mmCIF file of C-alpha atoms and ligand atoms in Angstrom:
data_model
loop_
_atom_site.group_PDB
_atom_site.id
_atom_site.type_symbol
_atom_site.label_atom_id
_atom_site.label_comp_id
_atom_site.label_asym_id
_atom_site.label_seq_id
_atom_site.Cartn_x
_atom_site.Cartn_y
_atom_site.Cartn_z
ATOM 1 C CA MET H 7 94.076 76.850 59.938
ATOM 2 C CA THR H 8 92.226 78.501 62.824
ATOM 3 C CA THR H 9 90.196 77.053 64.943
ATOM 4 C CA THR H 10 87.242 78.597 67.530
ATOM 5 C CA THR H 11 87.340 77.160 70.558
ATOM 6 C CA GLU H 12 83.748 78.085 72.806
ATOM 7 C CA THR H 13 84.934 79.835 76.227
ATOM 8 C CA PRO H 14 82.175 78.382 78.730
ATOM 9 C CA VAL H 15 80.242 81.711 80.134
ATOM 10 C CA GLY H 16 80.928 82.358 83.908
ATOM 11 C CA ASP H 17 79.225 83.782 86.573
ATOM 12 C CA ASP H 18 81.161 86.929 86.195
ATOM 13 C CA ARG H 19 80.182 87.110 82.606
ATOM 14 C CA LEU H 20 76.629 86.151 83.259
ATOM 15 C CA ARG H 21 76.380 89.049 85.288
ATOM 16 C CA LEU H 22 78.029 91.294 83.274
ATOM 17 C CA LEU H 23 75.413 90.408 80.275
ATOM 18 C CA GLU H 24 72.458 90.818 82.523
ATOM 19 C CA ASN H 25 73.726 94.132 83.612
ATOM 20 C CA LEU H 26 74.268 95.164 79.873
ATOM 21 C CA MET H 27 70.612 94.155 79.273
ATOM 22 C CA ALA H 28 69.588 96.046 82.243
ATOM 23 C CA ASP H 29 71.148 99.300 81.071
ATOM 24 C CA THR H 30 69.404 98.542 77.258
ATOM 25 C CA ARG H 31 66.185 98.033 79.150
ATOM 26 C CA LEU H 32 66.773 101.531 81.130
ATOM 27 C CA ASP H 33 67.538 103.277 78.050
ATOM 28 C CA ALA H 34 64.693 102.219 76.149
ATOM 29 C CA GLU H 35 62.439 103.062 79.267
ATOM 30 C CA THR H 36 64.023 106.601 79.283
ATOM 31 C CA ALA H 37 63.322 107.114 75.666
ATOM 32 C CA ARG H 38 59.566 106.895 76.242
ATOM 33 C CA ARG H 39 59.715 110.215 78.499
ATOM 34 C CA PRO H 40 57.861 113.064 77.512
ATOM 35 C CA LEU H 41 59.247 114.791 74.117
ATOM 36 C CA SER H 42 60.977 117.993 74.527
ATOM 37 C CA PRO H 43 58.851 120.846 72.594
ATOM 38 C CA VAL H 44 60.467 121.934 69.687
ATOM 39 C CA PRO H 45 61.380 125.768 69.938
ATOM 40 C CA ALA H 46 59.203 128.328 68.408
ATOM 41 C CA HIS H 47 62.131 129.732 66.293
ATOM 42 C CA LEU H 48 62.701 126.078 64.771
ATOM 43 C CA LEU H 49 59.393 125.605 63.525
ATOM 44 C CA PRO H 50 58.345 126.829 60.001
ATOM 45 C CA ALA H 51 57.197 130.327 59.597
ATOM 46 C CA PRO H 52 53.394 130.776 61.353
ATOM 47 C CA ASP H 53 51.252 130.690 57.711
ATOM 48 C CA GLU H 54 47.897 131.195 59.818
ATOM 49 C CA GLY H 55 48.506 135.083 60.117
ATOM 50 C CA PRO H 56 45.498 137.621 58.300
ATOM 51 C CA LEU H 57 45.937 138.625 54.887
ATOM 52 C CA THR H 58 46.487 142.286 53.526
ATOM 53 C CA ALA H 59 45.667 142.600 49.929
ATOM 54 C CA LEU H 60 48.013 144.844 48.145
ATOM 55 C CA PRO H 61 46.714 147.130 45.451
ATOM 56 C CA ALA H 62 48.063 147.003 41.991
ATOM 57 C CA PRO H 63 51.565 148.140 41.483
ATOM 58 C CA ALA H 64 52.178 151.717 40.993
ATOM 59 C CA SER H 65 53.430 152.780 37.368
ATOM 60 C CA PRO H 66 56.915 154.355 37.253
ATOM 61 C CA ARG H 67 57.535 158.080 37.229
ATOM 62 C CA VAL H 68 61.001 158.075 35.872
ATOM 63 C CA GLU H 69 62.168 156.534 32.901
ATOM 64 C CA LEU H 70 64.873 153.680 33.483
ATOM 65 C CA ASP H 71 67.529 155.544 31.731
ATOM 66 C CA ASP H 72 67.195 158.376 34.415
ATOM 67 C CA ALA H 73 66.705 155.853 37.450
ATOM 68 C CA LEU H 74 70.064 154.113 36.333
ATOM 69 C CA PHE H 75 71.872 157.586 36.726
ATOM 70 C CA ALA H 76 69.904 158.734 40.077
ATOM 71 C CA ARG H 77 70.750 155.650 41.949
ATOM 72 C CA THR H 78 72.302 156.018 44.784
ATOM 73 C CA SER H 79 72.542 154.747 48.413
ATOM 74 C CA VAL H 80 70.099 156.658 50.894
ATOM 75 C CA ARG H 81 70.176 155.629 54.423
ATOM 76 C CA GLU H 82 67.608 159.181 55.584
ATOM 77 C CA TYR H 83 64.148 158.933 55.287
ATOM 78 C CA ALA H 84 61.138 161.281 55.739
ATOM 79 C CA THR H 85 58.343 160.314 57.792
ATOM 80 C CA THR H 86 56.225 160.106 54.542
ATOM 81 C CA PRO H 87 54.454 156.786 54.093
ATOM 82 C CA LEU H 88 54.718 154.601 51.063
ATOM 83 C CA THR H 89 51.695 153.963 49.481
ATOM 84 C CA GLY H 90 50.352 150.278 49.348
ATOM 85 C CA ALA H 91 50.740 150.689 45.384
ATOM 86 C CA GLU H 92 54.519 151.659 45.943
ATOM 87 C CA LEU H 93 55.099 148.786 47.980
ATOM 88 C CA SER H 94 53.139 146.308 45.823
ATOM 89 C CA ALA H 95 55.332 147.873 42.650
ATOM 90 C CA LEU H 96 58.657 146.992 44.852
ATOM 91 C CA LEU H 97 57.433 143.697 45.914
ATOM 92 C CA ALA H 98 56.274 142.455 42.456
ATOM 93 C CA ALA H 99 59.639 143.884 40.806
ATOM 94 C CA ALA H 100 61.718 141.912 43.358
ATOM 95 C CA ASP H 101 59.344 138.952 42.577
ATOM 96 C CA ARG H 102 59.426 139.136 38.821
ATOM 97 C CA MET H 103 63.206 139.473 38.519
ATOM 98 C CA ASP H 104 63.785 136.277 40.057
ATOM 99 C CA ALA H 105 60.964 134.439 38.017
ATOM 100 C CA ARG H 106 62.067 135.290 34.856
ATOM 101 C CA GLY H 107 65.854 134.706 35.708
ATOM 102 C CA TRP H 108 65.408 131.355 37.609
ATOM 103 C CA PRO H 109 62.317 129.398 36.849
ATOM 104 C CA GLY H 110 64.313 126.210 36.933
ATOM 105 C CA GLU H 111 65.201 127.066 40.757
ATOM 106 C CA ARG H 112 61.537 127.713 41.530
ATOM 107 C CA ALA H 113 60.219 125.028 39.758
ATOM 108 C CA ALA H 114 62.502 123.119 41.713
ATOM 109 C CA GLY H 115 61.005 124.383 44.775
ATOM 110 C CA LEU H 116 63.585 126.752 45.898
ATOM 111 C CA ASP H 117 61.633 129.893 45.730
ATOM 112 C CA LEU H 118 63.126 133.050 47.361
ATOM 113 C CA GLU H 119 60.821 134.660 49.946
ATOM 114 C CA PHE H 120 60.323 138.165 50.546
ATOM 115 C CA TYR H 121 59.568 139.574 53.956
ATOM 116 C CA LEU H 122 58.925 142.770 55.003
ATOM 117 C CA ALA H 123 59.248 144.923 57.860
ATOM 118 C CA ALA H 124 56.655 147.629 57.679
ATOM 119 C CA TRP H 125 56.456 150.594 59.509
ATOM 120 C CA ARG H 126 54.964 153.176 57.507
ATOM 121 C CA VAL H 127 53.084 151.945 54.699
ATOM 122 C CA THR H 128 49.671 153.316 53.933
ATOM 123 C CA GLY H 129 46.996 150.320 54.595
ATOM 124 C CA VAL H 130 49.592 148.056 56.003
ATOM 125 C CA ASP H 131 49.667 148.137 59.878
ATOM 126 C CA THR H 132 53.309 148.032 61.307
ATOM 127 C CA GLY H 133 54.554 144.154 61.673
ATOM 128 C CA LEU H 134 56.763 141.575 59.986
ATOM 129 C CA TYR H 135 54.778 140.165 56.804
ATOM 130 C CA ARG H 136 55.617 137.394 54.242
ATOM 131 C CA TYR H 137 54.747 138.060 50.515
ATOM 132 C CA LEU H 138 52.406 136.281 48.685
ATOM 133 C CA PRO H 139 53.430 137.074 45.162
ATOM 134 C CA GLY H 140 50.440 134.639 43.773
ATOM 135 C CA GLU H 141 47.703 136.592 45.717
ATOM 136 C CA SER H 142 49.608 140.002 45.519
ATOM 137 C CA ALA H 143 48.771 140.096 49.232
ATOM 138 C CA LEU H 144 51.311 139.987 52.757
ATOM 139 C CA ARG H 145 50.528 137.277 55.290
ATOM 140 C CA ARG H 146 51.374 138.745 58.964
ATOM 141 C CA VAL H 147 53.804 136.760 60.174
ATOM 142 C CA ALA H 148 54.828 138.490 63.717
ATOM 143 C CA ASP H 149 54.644 142.028 65.762
ATOM 144 C CA ILE H 150 57.580 144.312 65.566
ATOM 145 C CA PRO H 151 57.994 147.372 67.533
ATOM 146 C CA ASP H 152 57.978 150.693 66.089
ATOM 147 C CA GLY H 153 59.609 153.999 66.862
ATOM 148 C CA PRO H 154 63.131 153.680 68.944
ATOM 149 C CA GLU H 155 62.458 150.466 70.088
ATOM 150 C CA ALA H 156 62.410 149.255 66.604
ATOM 151 C CA GLU H 157 66.224 150.225 66.205
ATOM 152 C CA GLU H 158 66.919 146.642 67.910
ATOM 153 C CA LEU H 159 65.546 144.897 64.990
ATOM 154 C CA VAL H 160 68.365 146.354 62.779
ATOM 155 C CA MET H 161 72.346 146.603 62.544
ATOM 156 C CA GLN H 162 72.272 149.904 61.504
ATOM 157 C CA ARG H 163 69.726 151.889 63.653
ATOM 158 C CA GLU H 164 68.802 154.003 60.188
ATOM 159 C CA PHE H 165 67.274 151.343 58.609
ATOM 160 C CA ALA H 166 64.837 151.374 61.049
ATOM 161 C CA ARG H 167 63.464 154.521 60.671
ATOM 162 C CA SER H 168 62.860 153.551 56.453
ATOM 163 C CA ALA H 169 59.115 153.005 55.632
ATOM 164 C CA ALA H 170 59.766 149.339 55.270
ATOM 165 C CA VAL H 171 62.508 146.913 54.657
ATOM 166 C CA LEU H 172 62.332 144.385 52.418
ATOM 167 C CA VAL H 173 64.120 141.086 53.641
ATOM 168 C CA ILE H 174 64.998 138.536 50.956
ATOM 169 C CA THR H 175 65.314 134.617 52.079
ATOM 170 C CA GLY H 176 66.296 131.625 50.472
ATOM 171 C CA ASN H 177 66.323 127.756 51.107
ATOM 172 C CA LEU H 178 70.429 127.462 51.640
ATOM 173 C CA ALA H 179 69.951 123.771 52.302
ATOM 174 C CA GLY H 180 67.703 122.840 49.373
ATOM 175 C CA ALA H 181 70.060 125.109 47.181
ATOM 176 C CA LEU H 182 73.241 123.217 48.618
ATOM 177 C CA THR H 183 71.728 119.672 48.159
ATOM 178 C CA ARG H 184 70.875 120.638 44.582
ATOM 179 C CA HIS H 185 73.811 122.297 43.164
ATOM 180 C CA GLY H 186 76.924 121.683 45.968
ATOM 181 C CA SER H 187 78.672 124.819 46.976
ATOM 182 C CA HIS H 188 77.546 126.807 43.643
ATOM 183 C CA GLY H 189 74.108 126.579 45.304
ATOM 184 C CA HIS H 190 75.013 129.456 48.072
ATOM 185 C CA ARG H 191 76.793 131.416 45.130
ATOM 186 C CA LEU H 192 73.507 131.301 42.970
ATOM 187 C CA LEU H 193 71.460 131.990 46.182
ATOM 188 C CA LEU H 194 73.185 135.173 46.685
ATOM 189 C CA THR H 195 73.297 136.065 42.858
ATOM 190 C CA ARG H 196 69.307 135.715 43.091
ATOM 191 C CA ALA H 197 68.756 137.944 46.196
ATOM 192 C CA GLY H 198 71.025 140.454 44.786
ATOM 193 C CA ALA H 199 69.034 140.669 41.512
ATOM 194 C CA ALA H 200 65.870 140.787 43.157
ATOM 195 C CA GLY H 201 66.978 143.312 45.726
ATOM 196 C CA HIS H 202 68.541 145.621 43.010
ATOM 197 C CA ALA H 203 65.408 145.274 40.974
ATOM 198 C CA ALA H 204 63.304 146.343 43.901
ATOM 199 C CA TRP H 205 65.511 149.365 44.341
ATOM 200 C CA LEU H 206 65.528 150.423 40.754
ATOM 201 C CA THR H 207 61.857 150.249 40.999
ATOM 202 C CA ALA H 208 61.880 152.620 43.704
ATOM 203 C CA VAL H 209 63.932 154.950 42.294
ATOM 204 C CA ARG H 210 61.796 155.073 39.025
ATOM 205 C CA LEU H 211 59.049 155.905 41.733
ATOM 206 C CA ARG H 212 60.923 159.175 43.248
ATOM 207 C CA LEU H 213 61.374 156.716 46.160
ATOM 208 C CA VAL H 214 65.160 156.120 47.815
ATOM 209 C CA GLY H 215 66.997 153.670 50.230
ATOM 210 C CA THR H 216 69.831 151.198 49.901
ATOM 211 C CA VAL H 217 70.497 147.479 49.567
ATOM 212 C CA PHE H 218 72.241 146.085 52.623
ATOM 213 C CA ALA H 219 72.896 142.411 54.188
ATOM 214 C CA GLY H 220 74.170 143.449 57.511
ATOM 215 C CA LEU H 221 71.043 141.660 59.522
ATOM 216 C CA LEU H 222 70.557 140.487 62.688
ATOM 217 C CA PRO H 223 70.218 136.535 62.259
ATOM 218 C CA HIS H 224 68.253 136.430 65.375
ATOM 219 C CA VAL H 225 65.318 138.663 64.380
ATOM 220 C CA LEU H 226 63.889 136.589 61.794
ATOM 221 C CA ARG H 227 64.755 133.554 63.617
ATOM 222 C CA GLU H 228 62.738 134.033 66.239
ATOM 223 C CA ARG H 229 59.756 135.546 64.348
ATOM 224 C CA ALA H 230 60.013 133.930 60.940
ATOM 225 C CA GLY H 231 61.712 130.289 61.408
ATOM 226 C CA ALA H 232 64.556 131.494 59.582
ATOM 227 C CA ASP H 233 66.966 128.889 60.882
ATOM 228 C CA GLY H 234 69.853 130.296 58.478
ATOM 229 C CA TYR H 235 69.768 126.886 56.631
ATOM 230 C CA HIS H 236 66.408 125.863 55.400
ATOM 231 C CA ARG H 237 65.409 129.718 55.630
ATOM 232 C CA ALA H 238 68.507 131.925 55.344
ATOM 233 C CA ALA H 239 68.037 135.583 55.356
ATOM 234 C CA LEU H 240 70.520 136.654 52.161
ATOM 235 C CA PHE H 241 69.737 140.421 51.299
ATOM 236 C CA ALA H 242 67.559 143.307 52.241
ATOM 237 C CA PHE H 243 66.640 146.987 50.780
ATOM 238 C CA ALA H 244 65.512 149.512 52.783
ATOM 239 C CA ALA H 245 62.864 151.997 51.120
ATOM 240 C CA GLY H 246 61.460 155.223 51.819
ATOM 241 C CA HIS H 247 60.634 158.754 50.771
ATOM 242 C CA PRO H 248 63.785 161.024 51.036
ATOM 243 C CA ALA H 249 64.493 162.994 54.134
ATOM 244 C CA PRO H 250 64.167 166.747 53.501
ATOM 245 C CA GLU H 251 67.764 167.406 53.392
ATOM 246 C CA SER H 252 68.613 164.465 51.074
ATOM 247 C CA THR H 253 66.386 165.897 48.426
ATOM 248 C CA ALA H 254 68.337 168.984 47.445
HETATM 249 C C1 FMN S 302 76.453 142.637 49.317
HETATM 250 C C2 FMN S 302 76.234 143.942 49.619
HETATM 251 C C3 FMN S 302 76.058 143.794 51.302
HETATM 252 C C4 FMN S 302 75.839 145.550 51.602
HETATM 253 N N1 FMN S 302 75.450 145.840 52.906
HETATM 254 C C5 FMN S 302 75.267 146.809 53.801
HETATM 255 C C6 FMN S 302 75.218 146.963 54.952
HETATM 256 O O1 FMN S 302 75.376 145.937 55.762
HETATM 257 N N2 FMN S 302 75.192 148.320 55.268
HETATM 258 C C7 FMN S 302 74.964 149.441 54.104
HETATM 259 O O2 FMN S 302 75.396 150.266 54.684
HETATM 260 N N3 FMN S 302 75.274 149.124 52.864
HETATM 261 C C8 FMN S 302 75.377 147.913 52.620
HETATM 262 N N4 FMN S 302 75.277 147.942 51.338
HETATM 263 C C9 FMN S 302 75.267 148.988 50.284
HETATM 264 C C10 FMN S 302 76.701 149.400 49.872
HETATM 265 O O3 FMN S 302 77.230 150.302 51.060
HETATM 266 C C11 FMN S 302 76.646 150.382 48.717
HETATM 267 O O4 FMN S 302 76.051 151.981 49.227
HETATM 268 C C12 FMN S 302 75.583 150.240 47.741
HETATM 269 O O5 FMN S 302 76.433 148.897 47.226
HETATM 270 C C13 FMN S 302 75.698 151.067 46.691
HETATM 271 O O6 FMN S 302 76.791 151.886 46.537
HETATM 272 P P1 FMN S 302 76.382 153.083 45.745
HETATM 273 O O7 FMN S 302 75.339 154.158 46.325
HETATM 274 O O8 FMN S 302 77.525 154.048 45.991
HETATM 275 O O9 FMN S 302 76.176 152.817 44.233
HETATM 276 C C14 FMN S 302 75.773 146.614 50.647
HETATM 277 C C15 FMN S 302 75.785 146.211 49.474
HETATM 278 C C16 FMN S 302 75.714 145.043 48.745
HETATM 279 C C17 FMN S 302 75.931 144.884 47.484
#
């Protein structure tokens, strides 16, 4: 059997307790200090940018069978701009692929997002945009450099010479919560399907390009709040007209 004996609180212990309480008060006081601002790159992407309406998607000019045989990676581009209708077709194809393939994920709030770095698209100023599929429009998110300075945005400089780069992002945090580690694989599969849908659509419009995953994380983090977890860049597609030497 155990007995508890009460130890009388001596002066030393009292002083120790008082000091501890003083520390606690100090801690509470410091907690009231002015809060640090959250850096812009950890905030959600701005959603107030001006909208650019897109025309109806351009119709394919090449049969799918022929496009499948013609599809090959092209990394050199002419300076000819894409039309708004061509761009609209690429974006709509990427979104449609995901909507048809993974409706359950989207119903759960886990949409893919489509960002566009546009350099040469008729009717679309140079800039970074988020595609709004429901409105068939682009929301301007940030400025981006043009010309040689655009090469800072990409790991391979040739992609900065494309007419536009589509970057597909997904909510990794949400996908992992919903599916466990399978969520990451699922996001990559969805982004791959959407990127290739955009690519085949480009080929059917006699455009060229390549899919790629070599993205610089800081570029979208600083401009679109892509923290790599709640919004993670997954895959990309660079599009343009073929450079004269690659048309032969
Ligand atoms: C997941 C993935 C990542 C890729 N990353 C890059 C890349 O960072 N840079 C690049 O030039 N191409 C990249 N590619 C494109 C491939 O190198 C290759 O060009 C493409 O798969 C098509 O090959 P093909 O033209 O021989 O059919 C990537 C492709 C895939 C599927």
